[in-house]
Short mmCIF file of C-alpha atoms in Angstrom, two decimals:
data_model
loop_
_atom_site.label_atom_id
_atom_site.label_comp_id
_atom_site.label_asym_id
_atom_site.label_seq_id
_atom_site.Cartn_x
_atom_site.Cartn_y
_atom_site.Cartn_z
CA UNK G 239 4.81 2.57 23.64
CA UNK G 240 3.09 0.49 26.29
CA UNK G 241 3.09 -3.27 26.47
CA UNK G 242 -0.43 -3.73 25.11
CA UNK G 243 0.33 -1.67 22.00
CA UNK G 244 3.50 -3.65 21.41
CA UNK G 245 1.66 -6.93 21.75
CA UNK G 246 -1.09 -5.89 19.35
CA UNK G 247 1.42 -4.59 16.83
CA UNK G 248 3.55 -7.75 16.93
CA UNK G 249 0.45 -9.95 16.68
CA UNK G 250 -0.83 -8.10 13.62
CA UNK G 251 2.63 -8.20 12.02
CA UNK G 252 2.96 -11.93 12.62
CA UNK G 253 -0.51 -12.55 11.20
CA UNK G 254 0.30 -10.45 8.12
CA UNK G 255 3.55 -12.36 7.63
CA UNK G 256 1.68 -15.64 7.93
CA UNK G 257 -0.93 -14.57 5.40
CA UNK G 258 1.60 -13.34 2.83
CA UNK G 259 3.76 -16.44 3.25
CA UNK G 260 0.67 -18.62 2.86
CA UNK G 261 -0.42 -16.77 -0.28
CA UNK G 262 3.04 -17.11 -1.79
CA UNK G 263 3.39 -20.81 -0.97
CA UNK G 264 -0.08 -21.73 -2.18
CA UNK G 265 0.40 -19.82 -5.42
CA UNK G 266 3.86 -21.28 -6.05
CA UNK G 267 2.74 -24.86 -5.41
CA UNK G 268 -0.38 -24.62 -7.53
CA UNK G 269 0.11 -26.49 -10.79
CA UNK G 270 -1.83 -29.14 -12.65
CA UNK G 271 -1.32 -31.34 -15.69
CA UNK G 272 -4.20 -32.58 -17.84
CA UNK G 273 -4.97 -33.69 -21.35
CA UNK G 274 -7.13 -31.46 -23.53
CA UNK G 275 -8.08 -33.11 -26.83
CA UNK G 276 -5.34 -35.71 -26.17
CA UNK G 277 -2.74 -32.94 -25.88
CA UNK G 278 -0.90 -32.78 -22.54
CA UNK G 279 -1.41 -29.34 -21.04
CA UNK G 280 -0.07 -27.77 -17.88
CA UNK G 281 -1.30 -24.84 -15.77
CA UNK G 282 1.24 -23.09 -13.57
CA UNK G 283 1.53 -19.68 -11.91
CA UNK G 284 4.53 -18.86 -14.09
CA UNK G 285 2.36 -18.95 -17.21
CA UNK G 286 0.85 -15.58 -16.33
CA UNK G 287 2.77 -12.37 -15.58
CA UNK G 288 0.05 -11.24 -13.17
CA UNK G 289 0.49 -14.40 -11.08
CA UNK G 290 4.27 -13.94 -11.11
CA UNK G 291 3.79 -10.36 -9.87
CA UNK G 292 1.38 -11.64 -7.22
CA UNK G 293 3.92 -14.20 -5.99
CA UNK G 294 6.79 -11.69 -5.95
CA UNK G 295 4.69 -9.05 -4.15
CA UNK G 296 3.72 -11.53 -1.45
CA UNK G 297 7.32 -12.65 -1.01
CA UNK G 298 8.37 -9.01 -0.66
CA UNK G 299 5.53 -8.46 1.81
CA UNK G 300 6.71 -11.44 3.86
CA UNK G 301 10.33 -10.32 3.93
CA UNK G 302 9.33 -6.74 4.73
CA UNK G 303 7.05 -7.83 7.58
CA UNK G 304 9.73 -10.10 9.00
CA UNK G 305 12.33 -7.31 8.82
CA UNK G 306 10.11 -4.75 10.51
CA UNK G 307 9.50 -7.13 13.42
CA UNK G 308 13.14 -6.70 14.41
CA UNK G 309 13.12 -2.89 14.48
CA UNK G 310 13.06 -1.39 17.96
CA UNK G 311 9.58 -0.15 18.80
CA UNK G 312 10.79 3.05 20.43
CA UNK G 313 12.93 4.12 17.51
CA UNK G 314 12.42 7.24 15.47
CA UNK G 315 11.70 5.05 12.45
CA UNK G 316 7.99 4.78 13.27
CA UNK G 317 7.06 7.35 10.61
CA UNK G 318 9.18 5.54 8.04
CA UNK G 319 7.53 2.24 8.98
CA UNK G 320 4.12 3.85 8.51
CA UNK G 321 5.09 5.04 5.03
CA UNK G 322 6.54 1.63 4.23
CA UNK G 323 3.35 -0.07 5.43
CA UNK G 324 1.33 2.15 3.11
CA UNK G 325 3.63 1.34 0.18
CA UNK G 326 3.45 -2.38 0.97
CA UNK G 327 -0.34 -2.20 1.13
CA UNK G 328 -0.44 -0.54 -2.27
CA UNK G 329 1.87 -3.18 -3.76
CA UNK G 330 -0.21 -5.99 -2.27
CA UNK G 331 -3.42 -4.37 -3.48
CA UNK G 332 -2.15 -3.97 -7.03
CA UNK G 333 -0.85 -7.55 -7.18
CA UNK G 334 -4.09 -8.89 -5.73
CA UNK G 335 -6.12 -6.90 -8.25
CA UNK G 336 -4.05 -8.13 -11.18
CA UNK G 337 -4.23 -11.74 -10.02
CA UNK G 338 -7.98 -11.50 -9.40
CA UNK G 339 -8.54 -10.18 -12.91
CA UNK G 340 -6.68 -13.15 -14.40
CA UNK G 341 -8.45 -15.56 -12.06
CA UNK G 342 -11.81 -14.19 -13.17
CA UNK G 343 -10.73 -14.62 -16.77
CA UNK G 344 -9.69 -18.20 -16.07
CA UNK G 345 -12.97 -18.93 -14.34
CA UNK G 346 -15.40 -17.33 -16.78
CA UNK G 347 -13.37 -16.69 -19.93
CA UNK G 348 -14.12 -13.77 -22.25
CA UNK G 349 -16.70 -14.39 -24.94
CA UNK G 350 -15.90 -11.12 -26.74
CA UNK G 351 -12.25 -12.10 -27.19
CA UNK G 352 -13.05 -15.77 -27.77
CA UNK G 353 -11.18 -16.93 -24.65
CA UNK G 354 -12.58 -20.04 -23.03
CA UNK G 355 -12.56 -20.61 -19.26
CA UNK G 356 -9.90 -23.04 -18.05
CA UNK G 357 -11.22 -23.88 -14.59
CA UNK G 358 -13.35 -26.66 -16.07
CA UNK G 359 -10.18 -28.54 -17.00
CA UNK G 360 -7.88 -27.40 -14.16
CA UNK G 361 -9.97 -27.74 -10.97
CA UNK G 362 -7.10 -28.14 -8.50
CA UNK G 363 -5.11 -25.30 -10.03
CA UNK G 364 -8.07 -22.94 -9.83
CA UNK G 365 -8.66 -23.98 -6.22
CA UNK G 366 -5.01 -23.17 -5.41
CA UNK G 367 -5.32 -19.77 -7.04
CA UNK G 368 -8.54 -19.03 -5.13
CA UNK G 369 -6.90 -20.00 -1.82
CA UNK G 370 -3.86 -17.84 -2.56
CA UNK G 371 -6.10 -14.88 -3.39
CA UNK G 372 -8.04 -15.37 -0.16
CA UNK G 373 -4.82 -15.46 1.88
CA UNK G 374 -3.57 -12.32 0.15
CA UNK G 375 -6.85 -10.55 0.87
CA UNK G 376 -6.49 -11.44 4.55
CA UNK G 377 -2.90 -10.13 4.46
CA UNK G 378 -4.17 -6.90 2.95
CA UNK G 379 -6.67 -6.54 5.81
CA UNK G 380 -3.85 -7.01 8.32
CA UNK G 381 -1.63 -4.46 6.57
CA UNK G 382 -4.51 -1.98 6.54
CA UNK G 383 -5.00 -2.51 10.26
CA UNK G 384 -1.25 -1.94 10.75
CA UNK G 385 -1.62 1.39 8.98
CA UNK G 386 -4.52 2.40 11.20
CA UNK G 387 -2.63 1.28 14.29
CA UNK G 388 0.48 3.25 13.27
CA UNK G 389 -1.57 6.37 12.53
CA UNK G 390 -3.31 6.06 15.88
CA UNK G 391 0.04 5.64 17.64
CA UNK G 392 1.49 8.71 15.93
CA UNK G 393 -1.55 10.89 16.62
CA UNK G 394 -2.22 9.70 20.18
CA UNK G 395 1.09 8.49 21.63
CA UNK G 396 -0.13 8.37 25.23
CA UNK G 397 -3.39 6.45 24.72
CA UNK G 398 -3.75 2.90 26.05
CA UNK G 399 -4.70 1.33 22.72
#
């Protein structure tokens, strides 16, 4: 693998690690307390299983990306890394989809089920969730580009890019 390929691969991996770490930190730190009808109420990521899954998936994505950075680039594990990148992309996609569904529910509610939107009362919390979802979407783009880069490297090992 030539130097340019290595540099691109490391850059994309570092960016994906940064995006997953950012998504995890922003989601974990997003909480807000308010009073609704004089009752103290709190919104936190741990109130929703989908947000917990989102946080755990992004932590796993961060640890995985960090671990793969230390594998030798010329090793025979390139095919295994490609498969692992695909699995990680699927996990990140499923967690992002679940979290987006809950975020949409929090933003707009569900009139058929009688669920009211909460973003009117928890502005900062909803902004944290939106930022975490954006960071996770960026991480998913980076992981997808890692997959394309790995496929290209496996199919055309002697090309310059």
